[in-house]
Short mmCIF file of C-alpha atoms in Angstrom, two decimals:
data_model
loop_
_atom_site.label_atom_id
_atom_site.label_comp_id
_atom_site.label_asym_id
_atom_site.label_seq_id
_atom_site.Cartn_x
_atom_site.Cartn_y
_atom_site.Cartn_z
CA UNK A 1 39.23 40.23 -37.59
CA UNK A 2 36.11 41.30 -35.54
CA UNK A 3 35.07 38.79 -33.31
CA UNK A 4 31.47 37.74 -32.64
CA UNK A 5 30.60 38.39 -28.97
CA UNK A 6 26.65 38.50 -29.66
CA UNK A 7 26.27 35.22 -28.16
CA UNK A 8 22.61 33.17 -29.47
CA UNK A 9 19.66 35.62 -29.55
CA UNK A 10 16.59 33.44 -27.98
CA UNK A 11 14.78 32.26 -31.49
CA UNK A 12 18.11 30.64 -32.11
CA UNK A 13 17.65 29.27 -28.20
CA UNK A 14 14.32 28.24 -29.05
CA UNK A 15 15.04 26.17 -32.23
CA UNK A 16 18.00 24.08 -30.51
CA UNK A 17 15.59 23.21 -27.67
CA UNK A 18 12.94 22.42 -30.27
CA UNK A 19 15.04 20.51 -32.46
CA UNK A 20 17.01 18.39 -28.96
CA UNK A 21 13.43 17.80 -27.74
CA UNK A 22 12.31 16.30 -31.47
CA UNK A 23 15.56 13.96 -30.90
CA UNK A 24 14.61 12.92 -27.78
CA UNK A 25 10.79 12.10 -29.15
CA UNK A 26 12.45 9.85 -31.65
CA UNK A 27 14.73 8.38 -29.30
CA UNK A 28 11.84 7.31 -26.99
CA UNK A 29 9.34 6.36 -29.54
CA UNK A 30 11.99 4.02 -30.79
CA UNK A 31 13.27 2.90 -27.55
CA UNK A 32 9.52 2.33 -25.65
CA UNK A 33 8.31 -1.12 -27.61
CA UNK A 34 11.56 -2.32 -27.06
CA UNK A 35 10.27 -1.97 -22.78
CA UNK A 36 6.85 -3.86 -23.98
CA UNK A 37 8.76 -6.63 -25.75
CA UNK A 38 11.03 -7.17 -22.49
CA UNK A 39 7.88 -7.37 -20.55
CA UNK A 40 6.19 -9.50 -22.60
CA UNK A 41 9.19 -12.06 -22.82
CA UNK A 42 8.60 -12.20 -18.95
CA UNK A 43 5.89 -14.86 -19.32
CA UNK A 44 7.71 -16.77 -21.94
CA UNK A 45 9.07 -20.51 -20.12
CA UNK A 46 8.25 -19.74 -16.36
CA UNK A 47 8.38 -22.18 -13.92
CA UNK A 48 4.37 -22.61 -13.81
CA UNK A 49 4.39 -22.95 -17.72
CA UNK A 50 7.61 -25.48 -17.71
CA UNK A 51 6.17 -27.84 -15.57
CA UNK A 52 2.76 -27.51 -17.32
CA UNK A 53 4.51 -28.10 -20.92
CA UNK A 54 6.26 -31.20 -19.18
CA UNK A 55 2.85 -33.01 -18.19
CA UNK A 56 1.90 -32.64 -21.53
CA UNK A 57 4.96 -33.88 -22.96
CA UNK A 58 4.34 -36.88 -20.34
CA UNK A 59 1.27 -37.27 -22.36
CA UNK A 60 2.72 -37.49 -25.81
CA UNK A 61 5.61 -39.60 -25.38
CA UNK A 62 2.74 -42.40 -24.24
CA UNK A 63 2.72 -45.42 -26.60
CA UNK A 64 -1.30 -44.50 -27.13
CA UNK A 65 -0.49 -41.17 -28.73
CA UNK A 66 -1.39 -41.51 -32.61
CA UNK A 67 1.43 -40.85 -34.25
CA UNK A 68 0.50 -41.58 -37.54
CA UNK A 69 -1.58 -38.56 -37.47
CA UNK A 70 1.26 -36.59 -36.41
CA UNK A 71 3.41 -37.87 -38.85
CA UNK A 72 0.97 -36.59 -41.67
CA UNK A 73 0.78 -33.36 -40.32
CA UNK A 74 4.08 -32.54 -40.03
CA UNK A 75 4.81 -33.55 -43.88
CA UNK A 76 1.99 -30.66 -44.86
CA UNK A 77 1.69 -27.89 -42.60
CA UNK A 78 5.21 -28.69 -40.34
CA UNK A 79 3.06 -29.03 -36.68
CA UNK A 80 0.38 -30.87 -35.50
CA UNK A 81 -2.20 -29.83 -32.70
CA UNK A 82 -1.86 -31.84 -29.50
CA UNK A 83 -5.56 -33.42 -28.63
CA UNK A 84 -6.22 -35.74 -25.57
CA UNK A 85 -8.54 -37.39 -28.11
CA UNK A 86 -5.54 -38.92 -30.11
CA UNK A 87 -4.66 -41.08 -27.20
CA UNK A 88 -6.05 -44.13 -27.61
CA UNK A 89 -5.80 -45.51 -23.83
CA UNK A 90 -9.14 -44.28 -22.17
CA UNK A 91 -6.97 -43.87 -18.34
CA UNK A 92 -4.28 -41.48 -20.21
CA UNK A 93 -7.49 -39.96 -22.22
CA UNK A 94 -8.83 -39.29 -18.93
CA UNK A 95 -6.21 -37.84 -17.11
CA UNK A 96 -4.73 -35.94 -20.21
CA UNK A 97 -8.22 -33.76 -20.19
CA UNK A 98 -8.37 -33.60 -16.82
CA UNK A 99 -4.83 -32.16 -16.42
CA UNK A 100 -5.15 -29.99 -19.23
CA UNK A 101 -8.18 -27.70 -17.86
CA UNK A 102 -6.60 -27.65 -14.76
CA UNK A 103 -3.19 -26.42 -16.11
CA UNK A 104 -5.46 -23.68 -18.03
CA UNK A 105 -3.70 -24.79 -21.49
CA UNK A 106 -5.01 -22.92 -24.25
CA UNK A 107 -3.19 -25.02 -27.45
CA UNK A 108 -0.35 -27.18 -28.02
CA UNK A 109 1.86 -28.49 -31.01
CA UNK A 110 3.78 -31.15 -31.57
CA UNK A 111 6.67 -30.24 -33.86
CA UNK A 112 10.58 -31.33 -35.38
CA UNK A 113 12.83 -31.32 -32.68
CA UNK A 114 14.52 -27.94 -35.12
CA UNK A 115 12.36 -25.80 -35.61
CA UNK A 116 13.64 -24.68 -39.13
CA UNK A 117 11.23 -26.17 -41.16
CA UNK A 118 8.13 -24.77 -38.68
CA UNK A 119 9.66 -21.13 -38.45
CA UNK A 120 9.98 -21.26 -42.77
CA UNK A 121 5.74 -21.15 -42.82
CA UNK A 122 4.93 -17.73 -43.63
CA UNK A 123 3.95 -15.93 -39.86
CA UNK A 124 1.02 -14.44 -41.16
CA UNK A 125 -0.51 -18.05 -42.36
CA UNK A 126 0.71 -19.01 -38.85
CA UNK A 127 -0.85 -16.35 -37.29
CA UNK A 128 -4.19 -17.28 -38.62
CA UNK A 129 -4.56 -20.38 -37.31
CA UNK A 130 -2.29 -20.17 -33.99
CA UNK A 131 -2.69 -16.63 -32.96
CA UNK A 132 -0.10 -13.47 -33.55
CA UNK A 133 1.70 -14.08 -29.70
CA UNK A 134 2.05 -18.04 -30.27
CA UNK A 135 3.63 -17.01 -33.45
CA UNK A 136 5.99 -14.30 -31.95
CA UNK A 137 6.95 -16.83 -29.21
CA UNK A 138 7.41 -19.30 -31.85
CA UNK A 139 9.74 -16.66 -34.10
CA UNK A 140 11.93 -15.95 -30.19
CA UNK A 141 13.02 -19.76 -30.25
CA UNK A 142 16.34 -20.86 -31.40
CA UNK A 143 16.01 -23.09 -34.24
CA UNK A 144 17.60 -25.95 -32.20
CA UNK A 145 20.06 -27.21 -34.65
CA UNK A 146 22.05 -29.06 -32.62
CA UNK A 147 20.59 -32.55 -32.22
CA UNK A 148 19.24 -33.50 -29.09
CA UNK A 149 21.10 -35.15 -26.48
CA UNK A 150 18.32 -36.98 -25.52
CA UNK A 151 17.76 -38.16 -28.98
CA UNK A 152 14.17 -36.27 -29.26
CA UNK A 153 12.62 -36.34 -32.56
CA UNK A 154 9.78 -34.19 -31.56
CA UNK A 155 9.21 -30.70 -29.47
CA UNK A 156 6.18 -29.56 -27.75
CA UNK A 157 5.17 -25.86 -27.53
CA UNK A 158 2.33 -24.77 -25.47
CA UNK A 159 0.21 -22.05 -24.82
CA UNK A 160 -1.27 -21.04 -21.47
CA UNK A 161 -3.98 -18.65 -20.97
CA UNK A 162 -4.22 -17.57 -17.39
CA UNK A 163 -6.00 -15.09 -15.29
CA UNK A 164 -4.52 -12.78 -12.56
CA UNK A 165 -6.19 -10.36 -10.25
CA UNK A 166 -9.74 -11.97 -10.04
CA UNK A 167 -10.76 -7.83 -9.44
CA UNK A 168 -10.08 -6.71 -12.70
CA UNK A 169 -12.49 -8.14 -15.83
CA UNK A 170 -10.10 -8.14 -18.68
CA UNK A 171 -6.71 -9.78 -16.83
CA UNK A 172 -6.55 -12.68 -19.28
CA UNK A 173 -2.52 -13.24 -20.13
CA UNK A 174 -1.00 -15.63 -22.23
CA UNK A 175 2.29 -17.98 -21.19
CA UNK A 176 4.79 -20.04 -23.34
CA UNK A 177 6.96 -23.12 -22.82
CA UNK A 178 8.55 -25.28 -25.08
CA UNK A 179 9.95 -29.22 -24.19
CA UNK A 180 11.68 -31.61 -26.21
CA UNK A 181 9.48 -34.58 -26.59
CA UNK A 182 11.29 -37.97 -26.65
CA UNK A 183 9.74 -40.66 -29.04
CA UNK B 1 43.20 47.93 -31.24
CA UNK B 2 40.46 48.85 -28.90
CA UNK B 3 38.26 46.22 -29.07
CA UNK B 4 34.63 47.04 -28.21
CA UNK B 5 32.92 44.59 -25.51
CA UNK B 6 29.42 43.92 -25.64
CA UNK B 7 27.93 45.14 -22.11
CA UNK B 8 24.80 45.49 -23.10
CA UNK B 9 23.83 42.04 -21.06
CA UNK B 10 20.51 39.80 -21.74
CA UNK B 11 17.04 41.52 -21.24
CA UNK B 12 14.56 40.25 -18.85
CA UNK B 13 12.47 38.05 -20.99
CA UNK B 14 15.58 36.46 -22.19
CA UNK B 15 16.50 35.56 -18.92
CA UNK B 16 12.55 34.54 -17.82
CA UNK B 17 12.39 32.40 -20.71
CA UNK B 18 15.90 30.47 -20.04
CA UNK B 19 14.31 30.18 -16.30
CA UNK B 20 10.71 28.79 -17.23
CA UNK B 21 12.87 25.99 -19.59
CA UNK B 22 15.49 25.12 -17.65
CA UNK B 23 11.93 24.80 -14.93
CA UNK B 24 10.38 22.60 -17.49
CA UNK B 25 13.34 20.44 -17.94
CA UNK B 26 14.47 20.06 -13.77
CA UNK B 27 11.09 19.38 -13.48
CA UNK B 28 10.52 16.35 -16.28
CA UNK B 29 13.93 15.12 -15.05
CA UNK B 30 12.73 14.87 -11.55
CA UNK B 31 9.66 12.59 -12.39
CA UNK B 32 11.35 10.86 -14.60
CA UNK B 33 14.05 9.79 -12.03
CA UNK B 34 10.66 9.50 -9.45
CA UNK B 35 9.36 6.96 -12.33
CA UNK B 36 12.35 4.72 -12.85
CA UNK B 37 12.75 4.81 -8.81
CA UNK B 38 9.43 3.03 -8.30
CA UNK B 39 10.02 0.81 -11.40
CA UNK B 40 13.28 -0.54 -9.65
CA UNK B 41 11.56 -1.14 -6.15
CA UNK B 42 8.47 -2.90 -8.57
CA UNK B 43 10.90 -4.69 -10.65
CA UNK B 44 13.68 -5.50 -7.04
CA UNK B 45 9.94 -6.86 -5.35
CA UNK B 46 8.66 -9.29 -8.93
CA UNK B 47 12.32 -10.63 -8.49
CA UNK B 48 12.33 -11.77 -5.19
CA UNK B 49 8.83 -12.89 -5.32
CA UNK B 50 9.63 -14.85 -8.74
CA UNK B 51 12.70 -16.35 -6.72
CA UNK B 52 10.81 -17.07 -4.15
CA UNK B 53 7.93 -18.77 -5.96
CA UNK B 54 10.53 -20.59 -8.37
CA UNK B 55 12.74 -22.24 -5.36
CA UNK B 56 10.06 -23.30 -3.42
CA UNK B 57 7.75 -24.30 -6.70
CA UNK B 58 11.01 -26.53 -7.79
CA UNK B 59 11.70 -28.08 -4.52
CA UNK B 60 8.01 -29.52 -4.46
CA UNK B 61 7.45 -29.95 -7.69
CA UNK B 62 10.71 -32.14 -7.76
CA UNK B 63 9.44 -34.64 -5.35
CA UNK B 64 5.82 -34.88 -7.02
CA UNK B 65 7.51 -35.57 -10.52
CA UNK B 66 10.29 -37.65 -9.84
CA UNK B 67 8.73 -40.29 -7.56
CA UNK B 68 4.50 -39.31 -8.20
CA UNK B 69 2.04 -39.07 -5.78
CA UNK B 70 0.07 -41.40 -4.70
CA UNK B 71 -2.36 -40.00 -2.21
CA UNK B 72 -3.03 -36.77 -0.58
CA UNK B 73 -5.00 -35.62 2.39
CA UNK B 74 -5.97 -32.09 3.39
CA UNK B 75 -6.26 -30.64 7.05
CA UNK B 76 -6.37 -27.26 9.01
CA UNK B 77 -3.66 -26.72 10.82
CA UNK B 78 -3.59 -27.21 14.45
CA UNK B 79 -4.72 -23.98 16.16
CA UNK B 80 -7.13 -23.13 12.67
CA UNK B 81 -4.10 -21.06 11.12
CA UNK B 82 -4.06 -22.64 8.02
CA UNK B 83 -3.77 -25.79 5.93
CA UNK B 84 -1.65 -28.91 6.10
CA UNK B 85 -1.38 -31.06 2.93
CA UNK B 86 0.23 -34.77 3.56
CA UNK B 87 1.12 -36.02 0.24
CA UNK B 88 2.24 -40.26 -0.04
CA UNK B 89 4.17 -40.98 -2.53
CA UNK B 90 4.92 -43.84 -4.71
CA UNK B 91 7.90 -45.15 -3.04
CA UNK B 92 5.87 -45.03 0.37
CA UNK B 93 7.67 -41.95 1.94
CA UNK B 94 5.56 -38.94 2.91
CA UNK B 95 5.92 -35.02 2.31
CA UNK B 96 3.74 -32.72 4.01
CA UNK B 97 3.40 -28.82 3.06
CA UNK B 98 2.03 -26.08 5.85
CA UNK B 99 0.81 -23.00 4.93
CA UNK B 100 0.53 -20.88 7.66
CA UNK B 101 -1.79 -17.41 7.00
CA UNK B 102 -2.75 -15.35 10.09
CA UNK B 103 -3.75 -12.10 9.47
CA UNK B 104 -2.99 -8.89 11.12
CA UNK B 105 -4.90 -6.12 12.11
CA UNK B 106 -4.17 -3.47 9.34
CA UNK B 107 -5.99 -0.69 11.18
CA UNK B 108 -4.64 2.27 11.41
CA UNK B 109 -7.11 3.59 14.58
CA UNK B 110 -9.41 2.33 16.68
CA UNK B 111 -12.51 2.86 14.63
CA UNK B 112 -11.19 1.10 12.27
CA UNK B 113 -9.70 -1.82 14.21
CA UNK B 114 -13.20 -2.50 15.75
CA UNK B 115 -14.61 -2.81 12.03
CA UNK B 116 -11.79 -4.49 9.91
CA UNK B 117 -10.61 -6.75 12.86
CA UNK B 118 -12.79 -7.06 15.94
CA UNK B 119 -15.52 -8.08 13.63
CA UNK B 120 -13.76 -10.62 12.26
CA UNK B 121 -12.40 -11.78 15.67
CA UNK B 122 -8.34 -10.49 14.75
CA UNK B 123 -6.71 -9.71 17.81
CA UNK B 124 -5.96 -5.45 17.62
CA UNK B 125 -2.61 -6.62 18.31
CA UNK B 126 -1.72 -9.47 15.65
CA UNK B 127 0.95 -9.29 13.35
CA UNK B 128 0.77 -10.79 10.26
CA UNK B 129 2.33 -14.44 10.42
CA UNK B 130 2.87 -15.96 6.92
CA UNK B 131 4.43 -19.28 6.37
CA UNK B 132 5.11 -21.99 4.24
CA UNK B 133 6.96 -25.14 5.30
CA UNK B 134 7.56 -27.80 3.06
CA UNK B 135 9.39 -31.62 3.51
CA UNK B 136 9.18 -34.74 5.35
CA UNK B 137 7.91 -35.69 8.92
CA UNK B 138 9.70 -33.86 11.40
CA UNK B 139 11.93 -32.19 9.24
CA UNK B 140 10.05 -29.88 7.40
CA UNK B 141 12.06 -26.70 5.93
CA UNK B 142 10.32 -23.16 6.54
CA UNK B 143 10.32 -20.90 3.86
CA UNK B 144 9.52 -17.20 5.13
CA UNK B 145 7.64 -14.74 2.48
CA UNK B 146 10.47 -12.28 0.93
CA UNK B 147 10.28 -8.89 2.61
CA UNK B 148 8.83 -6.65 0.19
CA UNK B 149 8.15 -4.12 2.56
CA UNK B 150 6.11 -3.66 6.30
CA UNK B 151 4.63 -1.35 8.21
CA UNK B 152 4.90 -1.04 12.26
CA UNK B 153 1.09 -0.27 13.42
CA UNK B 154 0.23 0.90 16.52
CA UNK B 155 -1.33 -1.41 18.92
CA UNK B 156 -5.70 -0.03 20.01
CA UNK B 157 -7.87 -0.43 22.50
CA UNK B 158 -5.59 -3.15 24.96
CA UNK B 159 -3.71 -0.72 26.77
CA UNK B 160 -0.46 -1.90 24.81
CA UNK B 161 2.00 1.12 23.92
CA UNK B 162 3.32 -1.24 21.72
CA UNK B 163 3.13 -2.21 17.69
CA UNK B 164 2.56 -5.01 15.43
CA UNK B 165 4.04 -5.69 11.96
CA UNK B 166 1.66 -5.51 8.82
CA UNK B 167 3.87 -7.10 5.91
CA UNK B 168 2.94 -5.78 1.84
CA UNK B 169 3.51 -9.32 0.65
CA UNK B 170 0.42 -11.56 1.93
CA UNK B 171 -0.89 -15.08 1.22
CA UNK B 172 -4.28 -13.76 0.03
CA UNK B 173 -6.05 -17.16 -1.02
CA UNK B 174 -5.12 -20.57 -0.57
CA UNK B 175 -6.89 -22.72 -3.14
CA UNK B 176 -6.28 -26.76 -2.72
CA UNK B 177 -8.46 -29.68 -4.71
CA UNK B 178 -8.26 -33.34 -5.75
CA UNK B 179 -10.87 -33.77 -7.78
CA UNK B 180 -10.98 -36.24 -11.05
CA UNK B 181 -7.82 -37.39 -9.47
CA UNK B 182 -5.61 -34.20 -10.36
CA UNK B 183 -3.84 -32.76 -7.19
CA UNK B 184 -3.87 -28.94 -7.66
CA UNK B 185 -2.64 -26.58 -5.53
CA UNK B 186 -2.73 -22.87 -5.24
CA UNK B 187 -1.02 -19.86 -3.07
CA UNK B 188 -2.06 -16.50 -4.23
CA UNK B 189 -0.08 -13.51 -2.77
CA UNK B 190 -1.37 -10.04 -2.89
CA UNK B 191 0.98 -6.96 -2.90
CA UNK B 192 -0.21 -2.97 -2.93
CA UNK B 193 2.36 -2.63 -6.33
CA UNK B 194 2.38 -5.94 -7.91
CA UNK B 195 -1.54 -6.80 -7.40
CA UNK B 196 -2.73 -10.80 -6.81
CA UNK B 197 -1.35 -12.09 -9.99
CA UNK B 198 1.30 -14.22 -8.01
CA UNK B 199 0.57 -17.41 -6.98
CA UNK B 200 2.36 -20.74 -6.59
CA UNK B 201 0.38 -23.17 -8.98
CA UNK B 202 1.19 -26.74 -8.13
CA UNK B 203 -0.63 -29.66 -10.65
CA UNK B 204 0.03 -33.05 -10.41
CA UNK B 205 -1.80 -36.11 -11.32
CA UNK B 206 -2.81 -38.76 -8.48
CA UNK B 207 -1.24 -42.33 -8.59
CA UNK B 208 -1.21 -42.04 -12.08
CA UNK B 209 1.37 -45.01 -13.74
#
């Protein structure tokens, strides 16, 4: 049998190096959102946005926070947006809106402890009313199944917007934290 | 059997062309590796900084939840190199936090010393001297900025031979305020790679039941 010494003549060079550099397109196009989606996750429960989310939990586990209201809300759309207004005790009124424009908080919810019931709303109907990153922070929680050992009926997520470099016009960013709330 | 080799070898452009990719390819390697370099030295100076910022956010932020504050009071420090904040707290004990924030003279000649520091009355010789200190009377804990980085500058214009330290990681605003009875607090550092959005954000209600 004659064997084939020719070796690869340089079109058939050419359309390996073509066809590896194609797979390595695909493999980065693929592999580059993941890098966004780790960076984004970086402002998701920070230390800043913890002990924001627990002042506001201090605020809804007062005796003056309506709860009928909540109650109601979370039977027909499974949250209900935190307001100072629904405290009923002008001091914790006061100090509730003063704390929350200091702590830059954009939104917060009162939800279930488990978050089964919120996370079965369609995200786009979500998304409408809370915003596409509260949603995506909301779909990166656990469901919290497991009952609390606190005994917490309730959870608090909230949303921070925040500004960094004070150079740059459009450095607006957005920061998550979730609490349980005991009630 | 005689078998016939193939001598003829490969022809100049062949060769040319396997040179110019195997170019292409050193080359994209080589800023790629450049890229991920810096991105671990960014990534390396966020972590220490978020350490930094969590331990020290964590150890205050422990007293002013757990027992509440009940006053606080705001001085320079003695010498003008910063601010002192004395916070009483419910159960009577007191806490007080220093940040220290001298600047050095980041000049790198004497022209420029005489218009970034001797106009703003910097010695040509000062380091930078960052601190923050944190705990009760007398027995406050210091807790030095991470080194993310520093530069040894050449002393001008005092005859020194010697140099002074410029440090990447500064405190580049201190912002303190009590008003409507919220306490709130903020450090903002400033780095050449990670820009100013770092900053130790203390809130806390005053004397609030």
């Amino acid at each position: 049998m004659k064997k084939n010494n020719k070796g690869f003549v340089l079109v058939e060079t050419l359309v390996v190096t073509v066809f590896v550099a194609a797979v390595f397109s695909v493999i980065y196009i693929n592999f580059y959102p993941l890098v966004g989606e780790y960076e984004r996750r970086e402002f998701y429960d920070d230390i800043d946005s913890k002990y924001g989310a627990y002042w506001i939990k201090v605020f809804a586990q007062r005796a003056s926070y309506d709860m009928s209201r909540v109650s109601s809300d979370l039977a027909s759309q499974k949250y209900s947006v935190f307001s100072c207004s629904n405290l009923s005790d002008s001091d914790d009124r006061s100090f509730c809106e003063a704390m929350w424009g200091r702590l830059h908080v954009k939104q917060a919810l009162l939800t279930e402890y488990e978050l089964t019931n919120l996370k079965s709303v369609n995200s786009s109907t979500l998304a409408t009313s809370l915003g596409e990153s509260f949603v995506s922070y909301i779909e990166y929680l656990p469901n919290y199944t497991t009952a609390s050992l606190n005994a917490a009926r309730y959870r608090i997520l909230v949303e921070f917007e925040r500004t960094g470099d004070s150079m740059e016009d459009d450095d607006t960013y957005y920061t998550y934290s979730t609490m349980e709330v005991v009630k | 059997m005689i078998r016939k080799l193939n001598n003829k070898g490969m022809t100049a452009i062949e060769i040319l062309v396997t040179f110019v990719i195997i170019a292409i390819i050193v080359v994209s390697l080589y800023d790629g590796i450049v890229g991920l370099k810096e991105k671990e030295t960014i990534s390396s100076s966020k972590l220490s900084l978020s350490t930094y910022k969590n331990l020290l956010t964590k150890d205050i932020q422990d007293d002013l939840i757990k027992t509440g504050i009940l006053g606080v009071s705001t001085s320079a420090m003695e010498g003008n190199i910063g601010y002192r904040v004395t916070f009483t707290l419910r159960d009577g004990s007191t806490r007080i936090l220093d940040v220290k924030q001298v600047f050095g003279c980041n000049a790198l000649d004497l022209e420029e010393a005489e218009q970034l520091c001797g106009q703003r009355g910097i010695s040509y010789d000062q380091s930078d001297d960052f601190m923050i200190s944190y705990g009760p009377p007398g027995n406050l804990v210091d807790y030095p900025l991470p080194d993310l980085g520093h530069e040894d500058i050449e002393n001008y214009g005092t005859g020194d031979t010697g140099t002074h330290r410029i440090y990447a990681l500064r405190i580049n605003e201190v912002n303190i305020s009590t008003a409507n009875q919220i306490f709130s607090l903020r450090i903002t550092f400033t780095h050449p790679d990670l820009g100013s959005r770092y900053s130790i954000d203390i809130v806390s209600p005053i004397n609030y039941p």
